[in-house]
Each structure stands twice: as C-alpha cells, then as structure tokens.
mmCIF file of C-alpha atoms in Angstrom:
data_model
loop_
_atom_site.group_PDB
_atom_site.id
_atom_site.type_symbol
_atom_site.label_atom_id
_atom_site.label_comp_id
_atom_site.label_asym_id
_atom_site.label_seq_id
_atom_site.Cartn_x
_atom_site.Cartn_y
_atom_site.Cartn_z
ATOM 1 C CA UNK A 3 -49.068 61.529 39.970
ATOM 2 C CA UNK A 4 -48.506 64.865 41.663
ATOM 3 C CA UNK A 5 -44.783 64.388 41.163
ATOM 4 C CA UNK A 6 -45.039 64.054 37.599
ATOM 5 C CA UNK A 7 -47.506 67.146 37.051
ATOM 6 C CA UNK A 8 -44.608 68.961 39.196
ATOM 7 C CA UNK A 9 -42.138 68.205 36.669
ATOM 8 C CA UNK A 10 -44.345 68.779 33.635
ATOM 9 C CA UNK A 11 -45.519 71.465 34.756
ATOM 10 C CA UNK A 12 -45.609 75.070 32.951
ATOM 11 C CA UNK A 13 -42.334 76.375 32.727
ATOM 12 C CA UNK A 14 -41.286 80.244 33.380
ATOM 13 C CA UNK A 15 -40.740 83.234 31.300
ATOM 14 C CA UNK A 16 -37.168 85.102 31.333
ATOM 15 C CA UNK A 17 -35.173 88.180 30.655
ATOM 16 C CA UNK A 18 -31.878 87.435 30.773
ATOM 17 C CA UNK A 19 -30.685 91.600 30.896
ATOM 18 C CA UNK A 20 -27.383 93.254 31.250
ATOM 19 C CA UNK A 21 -28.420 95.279 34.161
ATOM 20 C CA UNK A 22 -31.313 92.820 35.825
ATOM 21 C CA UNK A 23 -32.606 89.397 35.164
ATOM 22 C CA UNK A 24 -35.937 89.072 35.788
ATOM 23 C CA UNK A 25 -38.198 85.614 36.168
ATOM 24 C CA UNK A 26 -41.835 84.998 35.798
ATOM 25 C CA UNK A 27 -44.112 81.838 36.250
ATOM 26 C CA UNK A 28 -47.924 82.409 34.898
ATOM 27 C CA UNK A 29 -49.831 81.593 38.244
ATOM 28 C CA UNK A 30 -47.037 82.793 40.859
ATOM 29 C CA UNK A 31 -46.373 85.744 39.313
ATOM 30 C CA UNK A 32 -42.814 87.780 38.921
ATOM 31 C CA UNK A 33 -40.424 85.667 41.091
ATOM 32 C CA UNK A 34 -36.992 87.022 40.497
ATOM 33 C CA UNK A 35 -36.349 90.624 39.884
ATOM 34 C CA UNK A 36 -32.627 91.423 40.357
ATOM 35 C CA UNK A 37 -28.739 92.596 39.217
ATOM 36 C CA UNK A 38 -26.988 89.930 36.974
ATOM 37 C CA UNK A 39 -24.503 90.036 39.118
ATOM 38 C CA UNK A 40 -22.447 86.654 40.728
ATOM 39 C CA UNK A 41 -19.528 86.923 43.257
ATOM 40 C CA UNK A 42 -17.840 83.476 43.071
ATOM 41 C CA UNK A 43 -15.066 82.251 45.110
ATOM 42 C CA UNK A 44 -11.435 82.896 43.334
ATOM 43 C CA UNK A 45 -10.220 79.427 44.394
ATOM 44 C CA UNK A 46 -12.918 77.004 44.505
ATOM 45 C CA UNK A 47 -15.195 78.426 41.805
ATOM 46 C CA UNK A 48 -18.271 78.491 43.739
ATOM 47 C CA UNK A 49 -21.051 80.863 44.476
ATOM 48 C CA UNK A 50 -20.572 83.062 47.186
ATOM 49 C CA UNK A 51 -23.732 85.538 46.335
ATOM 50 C CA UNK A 52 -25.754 85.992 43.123
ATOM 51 C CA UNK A 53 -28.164 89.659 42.852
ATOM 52 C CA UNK A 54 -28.552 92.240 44.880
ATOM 53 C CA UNK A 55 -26.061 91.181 47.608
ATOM 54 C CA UNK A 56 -23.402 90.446 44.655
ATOM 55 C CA UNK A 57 -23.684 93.802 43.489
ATOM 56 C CA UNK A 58 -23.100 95.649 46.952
ATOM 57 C CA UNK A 59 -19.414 94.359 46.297
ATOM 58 C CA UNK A 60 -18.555 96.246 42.864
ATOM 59 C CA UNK A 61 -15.840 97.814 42.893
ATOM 60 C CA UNK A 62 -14.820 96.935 46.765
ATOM 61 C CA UNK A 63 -14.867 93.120 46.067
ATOM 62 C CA UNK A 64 -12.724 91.150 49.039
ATOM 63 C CA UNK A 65 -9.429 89.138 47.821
ATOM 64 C CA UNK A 66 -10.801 85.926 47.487
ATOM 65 C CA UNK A 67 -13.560 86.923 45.564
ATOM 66 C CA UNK A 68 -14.391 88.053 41.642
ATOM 67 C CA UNK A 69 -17.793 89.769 40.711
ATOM 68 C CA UNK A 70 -19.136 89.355 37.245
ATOM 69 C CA UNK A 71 -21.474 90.762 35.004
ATOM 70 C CA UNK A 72 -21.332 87.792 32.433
ATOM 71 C CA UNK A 73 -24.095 89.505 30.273
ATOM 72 C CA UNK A 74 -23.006 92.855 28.289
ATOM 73 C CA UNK A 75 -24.457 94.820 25.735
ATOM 74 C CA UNK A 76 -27.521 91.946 25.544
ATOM 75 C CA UNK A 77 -25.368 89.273 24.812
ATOM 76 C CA UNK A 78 -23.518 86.358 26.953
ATOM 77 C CA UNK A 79 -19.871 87.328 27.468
ATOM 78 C CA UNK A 80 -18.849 85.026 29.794
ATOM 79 C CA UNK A 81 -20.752 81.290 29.150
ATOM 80 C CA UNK A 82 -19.980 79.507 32.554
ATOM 81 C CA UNK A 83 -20.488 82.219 34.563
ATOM 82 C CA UNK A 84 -24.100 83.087 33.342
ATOM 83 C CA UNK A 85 -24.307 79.583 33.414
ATOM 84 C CA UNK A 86 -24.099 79.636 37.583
ATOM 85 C CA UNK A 87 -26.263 82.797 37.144
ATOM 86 C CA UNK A 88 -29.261 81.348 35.830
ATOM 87 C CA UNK A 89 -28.633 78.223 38.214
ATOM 88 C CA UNK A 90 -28.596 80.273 41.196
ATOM 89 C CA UNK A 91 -31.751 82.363 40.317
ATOM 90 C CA UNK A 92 -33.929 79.478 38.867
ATOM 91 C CA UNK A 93 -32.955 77.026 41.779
ATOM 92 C CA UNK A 94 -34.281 79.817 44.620
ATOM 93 C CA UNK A 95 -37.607 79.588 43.059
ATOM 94 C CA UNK A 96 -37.969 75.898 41.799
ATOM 95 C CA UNK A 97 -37.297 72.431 43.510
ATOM 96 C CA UNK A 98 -34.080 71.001 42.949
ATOM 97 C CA UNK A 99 -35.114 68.219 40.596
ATOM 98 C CA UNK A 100 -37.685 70.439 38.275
ATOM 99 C CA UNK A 101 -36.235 71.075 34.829
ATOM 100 C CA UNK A 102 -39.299 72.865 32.418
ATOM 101 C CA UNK A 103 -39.503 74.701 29.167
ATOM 102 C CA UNK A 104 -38.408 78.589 29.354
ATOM 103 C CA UNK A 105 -39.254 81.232 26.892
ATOM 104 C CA UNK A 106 -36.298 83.784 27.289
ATOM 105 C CA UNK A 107 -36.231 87.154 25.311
ATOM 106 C CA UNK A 108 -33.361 88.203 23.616
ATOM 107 C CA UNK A 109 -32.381 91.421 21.728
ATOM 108 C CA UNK A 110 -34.127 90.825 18.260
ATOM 109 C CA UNK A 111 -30.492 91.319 16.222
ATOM 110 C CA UNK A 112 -29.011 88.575 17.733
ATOM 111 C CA UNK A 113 -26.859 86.432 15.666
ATOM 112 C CA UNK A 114 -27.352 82.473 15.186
ATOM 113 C CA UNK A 115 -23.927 82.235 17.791
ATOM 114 C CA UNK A 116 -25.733 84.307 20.533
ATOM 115 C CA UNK A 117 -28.711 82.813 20.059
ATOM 116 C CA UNK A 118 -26.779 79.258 20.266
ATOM 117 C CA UNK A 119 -25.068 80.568 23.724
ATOM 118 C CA UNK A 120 -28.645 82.123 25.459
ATOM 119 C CA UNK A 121 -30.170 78.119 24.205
ATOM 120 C CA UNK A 122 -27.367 76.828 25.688
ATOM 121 C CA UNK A 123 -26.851 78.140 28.932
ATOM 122 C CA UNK A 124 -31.142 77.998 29.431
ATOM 123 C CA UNK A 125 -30.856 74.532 29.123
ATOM 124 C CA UNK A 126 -27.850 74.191 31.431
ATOM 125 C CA UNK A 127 -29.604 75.914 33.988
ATOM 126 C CA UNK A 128 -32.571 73.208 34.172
ATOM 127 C CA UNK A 129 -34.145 73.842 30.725
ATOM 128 C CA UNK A 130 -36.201 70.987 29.114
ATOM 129 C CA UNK A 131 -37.482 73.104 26.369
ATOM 130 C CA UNK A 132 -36.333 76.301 25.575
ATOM 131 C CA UNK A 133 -38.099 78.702 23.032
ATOM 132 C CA UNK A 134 -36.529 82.532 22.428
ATOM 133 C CA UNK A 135 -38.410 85.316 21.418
ATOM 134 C CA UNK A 136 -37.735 88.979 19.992
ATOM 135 C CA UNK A 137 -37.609 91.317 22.901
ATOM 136 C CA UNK A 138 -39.385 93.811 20.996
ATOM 137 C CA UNK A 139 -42.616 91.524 20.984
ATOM 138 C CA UNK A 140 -42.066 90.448 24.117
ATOM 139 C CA UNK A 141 -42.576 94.482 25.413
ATOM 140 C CA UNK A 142 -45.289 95.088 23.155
ATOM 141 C CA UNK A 143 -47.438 91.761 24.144
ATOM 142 C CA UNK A 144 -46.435 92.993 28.143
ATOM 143 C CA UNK A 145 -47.650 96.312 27.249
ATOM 144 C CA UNK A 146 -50.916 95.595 26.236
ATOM 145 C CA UNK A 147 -50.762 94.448 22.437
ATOM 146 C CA UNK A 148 -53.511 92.133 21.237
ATOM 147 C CA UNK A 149 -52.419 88.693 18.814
ATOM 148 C CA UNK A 150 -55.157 89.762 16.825
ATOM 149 C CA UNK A 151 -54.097 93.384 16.413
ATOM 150 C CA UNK A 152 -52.842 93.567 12.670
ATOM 151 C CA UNK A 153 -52.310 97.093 12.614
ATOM 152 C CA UNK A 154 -48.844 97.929 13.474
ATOM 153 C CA UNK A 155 -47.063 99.133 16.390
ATOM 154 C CA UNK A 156 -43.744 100.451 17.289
ATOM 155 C CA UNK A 157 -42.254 99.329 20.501
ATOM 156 C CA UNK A 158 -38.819 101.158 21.649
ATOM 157 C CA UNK A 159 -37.378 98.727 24.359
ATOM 158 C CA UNK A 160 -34.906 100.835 26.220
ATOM 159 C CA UNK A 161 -32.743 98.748 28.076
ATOM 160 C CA UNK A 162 -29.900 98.519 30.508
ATOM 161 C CA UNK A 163 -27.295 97.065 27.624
ATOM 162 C CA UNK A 164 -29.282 97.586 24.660
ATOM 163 C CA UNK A 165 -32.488 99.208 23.157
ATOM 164 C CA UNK A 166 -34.723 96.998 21.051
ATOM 165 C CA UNK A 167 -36.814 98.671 18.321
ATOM 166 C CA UNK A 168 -39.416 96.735 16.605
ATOM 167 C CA UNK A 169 -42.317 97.176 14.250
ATOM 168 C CA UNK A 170 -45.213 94.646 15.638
ATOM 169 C CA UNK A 171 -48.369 93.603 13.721
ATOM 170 C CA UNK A 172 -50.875 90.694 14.465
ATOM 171 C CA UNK A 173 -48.714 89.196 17.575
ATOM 172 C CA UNK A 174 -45.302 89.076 14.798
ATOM 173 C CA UNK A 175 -42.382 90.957 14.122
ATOM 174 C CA UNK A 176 -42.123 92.972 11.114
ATOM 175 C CA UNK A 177 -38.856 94.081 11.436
ATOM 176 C CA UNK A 178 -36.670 94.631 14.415
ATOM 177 C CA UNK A 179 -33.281 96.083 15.633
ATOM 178 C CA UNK A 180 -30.819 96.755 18.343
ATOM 179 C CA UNK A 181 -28.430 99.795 19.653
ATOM 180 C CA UNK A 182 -25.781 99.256 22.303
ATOM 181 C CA UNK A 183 -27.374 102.803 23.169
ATOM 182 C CA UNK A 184 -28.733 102.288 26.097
ATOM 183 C CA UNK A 185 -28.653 102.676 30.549
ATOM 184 C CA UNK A 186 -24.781 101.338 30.574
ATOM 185 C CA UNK A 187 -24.162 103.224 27.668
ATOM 186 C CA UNK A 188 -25.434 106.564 29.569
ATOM 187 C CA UNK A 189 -23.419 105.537 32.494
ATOM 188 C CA UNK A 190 -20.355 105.304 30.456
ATOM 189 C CA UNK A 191 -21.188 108.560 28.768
ATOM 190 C CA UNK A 192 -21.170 110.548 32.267
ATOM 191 C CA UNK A 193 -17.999 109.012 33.386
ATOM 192 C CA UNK A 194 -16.255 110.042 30.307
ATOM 193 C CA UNK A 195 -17.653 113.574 30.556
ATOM 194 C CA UNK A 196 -16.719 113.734 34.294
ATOM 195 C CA UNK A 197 -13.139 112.254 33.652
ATOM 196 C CA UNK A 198 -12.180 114.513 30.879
ATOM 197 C CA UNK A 199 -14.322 117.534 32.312
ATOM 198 C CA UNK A 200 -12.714 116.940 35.962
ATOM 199 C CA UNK A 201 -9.653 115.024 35.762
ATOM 200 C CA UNK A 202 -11.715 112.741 37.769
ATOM 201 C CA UNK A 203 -12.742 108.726 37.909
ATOM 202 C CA UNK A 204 -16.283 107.859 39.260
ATOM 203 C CA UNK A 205 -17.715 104.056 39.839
ATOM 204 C CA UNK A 206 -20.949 102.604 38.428
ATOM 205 C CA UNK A 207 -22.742 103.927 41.373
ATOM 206 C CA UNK A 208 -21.743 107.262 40.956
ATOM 207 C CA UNK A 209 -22.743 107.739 37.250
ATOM 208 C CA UNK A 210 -26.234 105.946 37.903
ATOM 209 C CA UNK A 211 -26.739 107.969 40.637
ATOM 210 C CA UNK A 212 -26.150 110.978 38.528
ATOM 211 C CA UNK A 213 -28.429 109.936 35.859
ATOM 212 C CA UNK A 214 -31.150 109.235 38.062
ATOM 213 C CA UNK A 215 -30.895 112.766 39.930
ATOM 214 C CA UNK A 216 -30.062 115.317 37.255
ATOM 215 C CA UNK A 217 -30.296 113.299 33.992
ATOM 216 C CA UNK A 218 -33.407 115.340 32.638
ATOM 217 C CA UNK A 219 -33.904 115.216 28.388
ATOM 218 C CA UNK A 220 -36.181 117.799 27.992
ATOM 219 C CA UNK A 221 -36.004 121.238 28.012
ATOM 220 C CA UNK A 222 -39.283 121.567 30.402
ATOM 221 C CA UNK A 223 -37.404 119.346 33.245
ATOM 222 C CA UNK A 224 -34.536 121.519 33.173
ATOM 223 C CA UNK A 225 -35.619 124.731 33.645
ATOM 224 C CA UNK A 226 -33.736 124.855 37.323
ATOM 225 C CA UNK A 227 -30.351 124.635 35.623
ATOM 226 C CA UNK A 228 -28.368 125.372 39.058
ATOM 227 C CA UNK A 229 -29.436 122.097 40.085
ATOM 228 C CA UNK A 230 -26.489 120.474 41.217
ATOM 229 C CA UNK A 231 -25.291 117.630 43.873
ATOM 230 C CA UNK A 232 -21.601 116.669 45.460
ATOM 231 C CA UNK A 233 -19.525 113.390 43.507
ATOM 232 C CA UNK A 234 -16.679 112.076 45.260
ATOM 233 C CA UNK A 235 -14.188 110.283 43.174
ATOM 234 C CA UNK A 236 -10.415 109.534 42.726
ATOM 235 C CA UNK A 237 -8.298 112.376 40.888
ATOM 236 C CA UNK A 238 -6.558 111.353 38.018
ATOM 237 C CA UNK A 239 -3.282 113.062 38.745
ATOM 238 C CA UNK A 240 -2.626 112.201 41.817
ATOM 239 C CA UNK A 241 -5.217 109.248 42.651
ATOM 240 C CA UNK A 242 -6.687 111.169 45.989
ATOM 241 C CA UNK A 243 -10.194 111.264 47.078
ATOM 242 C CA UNK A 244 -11.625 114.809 44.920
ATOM 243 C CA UNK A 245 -14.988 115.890 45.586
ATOM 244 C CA UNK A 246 -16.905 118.562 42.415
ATOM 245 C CA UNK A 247 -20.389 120.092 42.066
ATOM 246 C CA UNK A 248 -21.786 118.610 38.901
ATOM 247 C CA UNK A 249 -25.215 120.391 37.547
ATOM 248 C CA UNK A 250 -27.746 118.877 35.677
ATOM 249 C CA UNK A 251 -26.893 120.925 32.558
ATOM 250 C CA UNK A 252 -23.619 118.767 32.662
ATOM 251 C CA UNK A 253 -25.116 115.466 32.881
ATOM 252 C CA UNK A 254 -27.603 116.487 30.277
ATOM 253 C CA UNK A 255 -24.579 117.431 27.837
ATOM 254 C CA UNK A 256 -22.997 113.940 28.656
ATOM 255 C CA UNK A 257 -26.365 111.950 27.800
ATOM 256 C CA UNK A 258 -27.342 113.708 24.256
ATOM 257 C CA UNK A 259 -24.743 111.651 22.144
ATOM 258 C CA UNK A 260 -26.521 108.488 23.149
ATOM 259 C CA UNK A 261 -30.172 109.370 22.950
ATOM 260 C CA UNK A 262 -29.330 111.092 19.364
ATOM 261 C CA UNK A 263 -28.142 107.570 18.419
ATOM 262 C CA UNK A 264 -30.943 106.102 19.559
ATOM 263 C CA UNK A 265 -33.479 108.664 18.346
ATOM 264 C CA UNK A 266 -31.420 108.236 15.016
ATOM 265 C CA UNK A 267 -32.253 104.571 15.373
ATOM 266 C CA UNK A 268 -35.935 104.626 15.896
ATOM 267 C CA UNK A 269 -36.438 107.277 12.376
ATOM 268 C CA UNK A 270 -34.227 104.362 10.712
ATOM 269 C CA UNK A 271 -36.402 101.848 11.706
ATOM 270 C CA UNK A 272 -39.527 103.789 10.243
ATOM 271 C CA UNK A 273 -37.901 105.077 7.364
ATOM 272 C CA UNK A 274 -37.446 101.586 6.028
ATOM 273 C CA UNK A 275 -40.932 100.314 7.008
ATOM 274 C CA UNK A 276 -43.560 99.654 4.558
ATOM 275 C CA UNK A 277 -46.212 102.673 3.905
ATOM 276 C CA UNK A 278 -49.023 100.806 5.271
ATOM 277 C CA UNK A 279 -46.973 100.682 8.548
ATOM 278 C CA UNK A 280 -45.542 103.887 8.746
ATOM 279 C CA UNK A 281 -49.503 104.885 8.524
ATOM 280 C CA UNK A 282 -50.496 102.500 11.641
ATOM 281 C CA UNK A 283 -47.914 104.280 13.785
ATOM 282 C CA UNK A 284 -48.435 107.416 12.577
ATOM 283 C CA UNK A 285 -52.255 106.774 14.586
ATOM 284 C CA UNK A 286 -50.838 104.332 17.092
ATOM 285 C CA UNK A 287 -48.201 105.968 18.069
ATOM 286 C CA UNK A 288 -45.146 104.782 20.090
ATOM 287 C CA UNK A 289 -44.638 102.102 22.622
ATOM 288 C CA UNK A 290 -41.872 103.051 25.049
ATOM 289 C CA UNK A 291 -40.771 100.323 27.710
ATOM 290 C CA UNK A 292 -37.950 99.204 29.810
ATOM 291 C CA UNK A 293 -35.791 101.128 32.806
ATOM 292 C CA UNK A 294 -34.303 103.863 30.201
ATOM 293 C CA UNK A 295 -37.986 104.811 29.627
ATOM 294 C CA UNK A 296 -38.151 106.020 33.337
ATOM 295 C CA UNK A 297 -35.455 108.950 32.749
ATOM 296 C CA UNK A 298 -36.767 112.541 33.592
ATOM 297 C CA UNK A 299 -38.309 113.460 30.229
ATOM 298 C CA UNK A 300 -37.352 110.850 27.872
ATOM 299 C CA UNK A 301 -40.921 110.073 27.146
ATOM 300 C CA UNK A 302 -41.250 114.172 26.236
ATOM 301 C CA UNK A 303 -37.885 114.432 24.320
ATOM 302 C CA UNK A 304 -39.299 111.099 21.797
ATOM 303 C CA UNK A 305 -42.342 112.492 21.310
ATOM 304 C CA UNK A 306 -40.676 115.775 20.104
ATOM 305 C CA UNK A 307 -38.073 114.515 17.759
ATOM 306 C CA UNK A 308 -40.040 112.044 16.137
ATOM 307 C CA UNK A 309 -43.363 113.538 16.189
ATOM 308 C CA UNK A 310 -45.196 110.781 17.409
ATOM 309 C CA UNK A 311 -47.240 110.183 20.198
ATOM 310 C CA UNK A 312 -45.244 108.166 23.423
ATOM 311 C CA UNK A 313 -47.088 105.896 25.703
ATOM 312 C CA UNK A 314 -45.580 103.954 28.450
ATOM 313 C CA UNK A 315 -46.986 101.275 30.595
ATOM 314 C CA UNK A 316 -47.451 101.284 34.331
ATOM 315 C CA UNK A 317 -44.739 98.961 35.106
ATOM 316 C CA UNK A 318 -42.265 99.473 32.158
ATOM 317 C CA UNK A 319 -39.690 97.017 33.747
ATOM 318 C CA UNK A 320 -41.439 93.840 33.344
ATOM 319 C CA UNK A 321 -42.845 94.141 29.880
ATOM 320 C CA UNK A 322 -40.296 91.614 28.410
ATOM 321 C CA UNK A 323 -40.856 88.980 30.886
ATOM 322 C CA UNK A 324 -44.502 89.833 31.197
ATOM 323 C CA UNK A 325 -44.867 89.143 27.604
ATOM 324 C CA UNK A 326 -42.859 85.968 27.517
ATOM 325 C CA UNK A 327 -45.081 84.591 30.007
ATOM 326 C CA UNK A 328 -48.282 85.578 28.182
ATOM 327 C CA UNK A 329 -46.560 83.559 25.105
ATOM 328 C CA UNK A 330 -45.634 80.693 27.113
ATOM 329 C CA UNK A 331 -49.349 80.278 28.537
ATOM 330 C CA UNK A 332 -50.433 80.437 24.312
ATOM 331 C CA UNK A 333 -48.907 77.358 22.515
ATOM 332 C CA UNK A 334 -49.974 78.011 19.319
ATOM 333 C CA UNK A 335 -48.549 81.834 19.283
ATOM 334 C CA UNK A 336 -45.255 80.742 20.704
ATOM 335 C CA UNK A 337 -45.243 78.130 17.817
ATOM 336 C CA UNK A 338 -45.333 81.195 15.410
ATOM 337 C CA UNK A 339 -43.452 83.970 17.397
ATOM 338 C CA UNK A 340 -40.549 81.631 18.678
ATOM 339 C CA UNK A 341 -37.230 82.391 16.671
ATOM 340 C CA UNK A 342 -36.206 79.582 14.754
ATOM 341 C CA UNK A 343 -33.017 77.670 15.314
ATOM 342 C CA UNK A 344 -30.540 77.830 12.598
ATOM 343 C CA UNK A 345 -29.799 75.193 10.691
ATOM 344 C CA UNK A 346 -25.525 73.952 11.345
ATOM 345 C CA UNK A 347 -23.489 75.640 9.127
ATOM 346 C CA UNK A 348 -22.572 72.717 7.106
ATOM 347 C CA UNK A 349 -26.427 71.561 5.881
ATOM 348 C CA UNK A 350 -26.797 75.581 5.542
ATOM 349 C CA UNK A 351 -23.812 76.215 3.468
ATOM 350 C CA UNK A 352 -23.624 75.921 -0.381
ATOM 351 C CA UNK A 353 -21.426 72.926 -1.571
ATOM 352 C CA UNK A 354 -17.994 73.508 -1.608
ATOM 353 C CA UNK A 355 -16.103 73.042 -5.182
ATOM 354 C CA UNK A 356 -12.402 72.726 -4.538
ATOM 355 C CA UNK A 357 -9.810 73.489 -8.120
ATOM 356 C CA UNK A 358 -6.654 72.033 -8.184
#
C-alpha cells in the first residue's frame, strides 16, 4: 500500500527557464533551484554534470566535453538534451521508479509546436500527467493573487529568456504575451556595447557581472556616475588579454534599448485591454516578478513610464513555480487554467478540395 501511494502521489510544479530551472513539490517545498545547464560527455553521450557545477565550465569546457543550454529565449532548442536535463534534476529529488503528474509553466505565446516539445520532454523525464500553464498566472497566483479575485491584475514576468506580460482576473488569463526582452537579452546588449565601444569580447560572466554591479535604470540610482569597475576580455584586433574601466553610465546606455522594448510591450498590452480592465489596474497597479525585477531601479523606472504603481514580492524568483504548485494542489482550477492541447493538424484543418 505505501508503495502505491508513493507512486500516486502528488506530483511537482516546474519552471523550465532559460537561465534556471526551478522544482517544487507542495509539502517539501522548493527542491531544485539551479542553471539549465548539462555538460555531457562528447563520445558517449552521457551526463557528466547538470546545474551549478555544469555552468562553472562555460566557456572553459575540457575536450571531451560539450555544455548546453538546450532552453533559449523560453523555448526548447535542443529536445534530447533538455530531455537529460529534466532527467537529471527530477531523478536527484524523486526515487528512481516514481513517474507523477507535473504542472510546468511556459511563456504564455507559445505556439501549439513548443507547447508539443515542453509536453513531450515532461513526460520523457518521468511525467504521468502533464498539465502547462501561462507563466503569467503562474507569477501572479505565486505573488499573492486570489482565484476569486475578478478584478484584474497585470503581472510583468521578467525573465532570464523572456518577459511574460499578462492581464489576470478571477484565477484566468485575459490576455497574455511574450518579449525575447529580457536578462540574456541585457547580457547580449552589454557585450555588443563593450565590443563595438572597446574593440573588445567579454563572456557571459562578464556581462552579468556588469549588470548586476552598475546596471542601475533610474535616474535616482545613478547619481554617482564615476562609478566604474575593471573587465578583462580578449581584444578584437589582436586576440590578447585587454583590460578597460567601464562606468555605470555605459552599462546604463547598453540596457535602455531593451527595457524600452519591454516598457513598449507592457503599454501594448494595456492599450488593447478592455476598459473595465484598464480601470482595475489603474487601482491595482502592477505585479512585477522574476530575476530581471531585481535590477537596481527597474521597479522605479516602470512605475515612471507607465504611471502605475509597481509591487514586487519578497521572493520574486519563485513566483512561477510557486504558483504552479498552488495550481497543482487545486484540481478543479488547474482543470480551468491548464492550456489546452491542440487538436492534430489534420482533424483541425478545413477539408482540402483538390481541382484538376
């Protein structure tokens, strides 16, 4: 008997990220918190180190071995790979045998093929059942919404490969979005400033580094515009080791094209809202989640340009997976929230009429 209320037992709540995948179960808590990183052997195809001890080898990986990031921009790029992911992470927090239902978020413009590849690769990894839900709602439930809340609430999801915008009311979506504007997207934006600024090429590290130290959005963080620290990176010309002083003014510059585009989102999002809506946030205000939420005064700079009023929750990082797992402890909600899985494209399609 105990054996079979093992295997039926509740399952666990997942965000599958670019940057980190996180896992929850609803009595033990958060369980796996790390980089979706894998380093697999080059020859024999298995898993030499998944996480945080993956991730130490970017960009100084040994001969035998290939690191991977097989999720990008929200989205699986690279099916097997994530599929070892998933197995690796689930299997250090589960028995061997146990295969149970997972509610995983995913970015809430996902198409039907995506969605396919997320279902797919969940079930690979020891799924029974697997349900996906809109990462927007996912944030907003983690953050504190109510099921029974029917006003409306916007929840800006800033993520590590995309940021999820969505309009929630009475524990549903009313309309949702995503931008590739987002953490990678800011990294990426520094290293092109520094490489066309400097003549000079900078690692992942580097630019996140960067960001976290001197990437301040509003004018009130930045009053101390000499603020500066010491890069070291490999010269374009002549590919030596080059060391430059790069201020926080500079990484400001580099970051404004991708928070415009994701400010630019967010007024889209509420300028094709219903009335009734736009009149709930305008009260309710704005619901800002997820690791780009943590930048030096993003929380100030949204609040200015869109005139609302931000708040953030006390653990911003977890609201996806927090609110998965609140959905996968409420049957009846998940019923309702769950997306649907598409019909195949041939009972979907209309009839095809050939003419000779």
């Amino acid at each position: 008997m105990k054996f079979i209320e093992k295997f039926f037992r509740s399952g666990l709540a997942i965000d599958l990220g670019t940057v980190n995948t996180l896992i929850y179960h609803p009595s033990r808590g958060l369980l796996v918190n790390q980089p979706s990183v894998v380093a697999i052997d080059r020859y024999d195809g298995e898993v030499v180190s998944v996480g945080h001890k993956a991730a130490r080898l970017l960009g100084r990986e040994p001969r035998g071995i290939e690191v991977h990031r097989p999720i990008r921009c929200g989205t699986i790029f690279n099916f097997e790979v994530t599929q070892k992911v998933l197995r690796s992470f689930i299997g250090s927090v589960t028995e061997s045998y146990w295969r149970g239902h997972y509610v995983v978020g995913i970015p809430g413009s996902a198409t039907a093929v995506e969605q396919r590849s997320v279902r797919d690769a969940a079930r690979d990894a020891g799924g029974r059942r697997v349900d996906l839900v809109d990462e927007g709602l996912a944030a907003g439930l983690g953050a504190g919404l109510s099921f029974d809340d029917e006003r409306a609430h916007l929840v800006v999801d800033i993520g590590g490969g995309t940021t999820n915008i969505a309009i929630i009311a009475s524990g549903g979506v009313v309309s949702s979005m995503s931008l590739t504007a987002a953490g990678n997207a800011m990294d990426e934006s520094i290293r092109d400033f520094v490489r066309s600024n400097y003549c000079l090429q900078i690692g992942e590290y580097t630019a996140e580094a960067l960001k976290k130290q001197l990437g301040a959005l509003s004018d009130g963080e930045v009053h101390d515009g000499d603020r500066k620290i010491e890069i070291v990176g490999k010269h374009l010309s002549d590919g030596s080791a080059y060391a430059v002083d790069i201020t926080a003014e500079e990484v400001r510059q580099a970051l404004e094209p991708v928070l415009a585009e994701i400010v630019e989102g967010i007024k889209r999002v509420i300028e094709e809202a219903q009335p009734e809506a736009v009149a709930d946030i305008y009260y309710s205000g704005l619901i800002l989640t997820g690791g780009g939420s943590l930048l030096k005064g993003m929380k100030e700079r949204l609040q200015e340009e869109l005139k609302l009023r931000a708040i953030m929750p006390e653990n911003p990082i977890t609201t996806v997976v927090m609110g998965a797992g609140m959905l996968l402890t409420e049957p009846h909600h998940l019923h309702r929230c769950a997306i649907r899985q598409n019909l195949p494209v041939w009972q979907e399609a209309e009839e095809l009429v050939v003419s000779w």
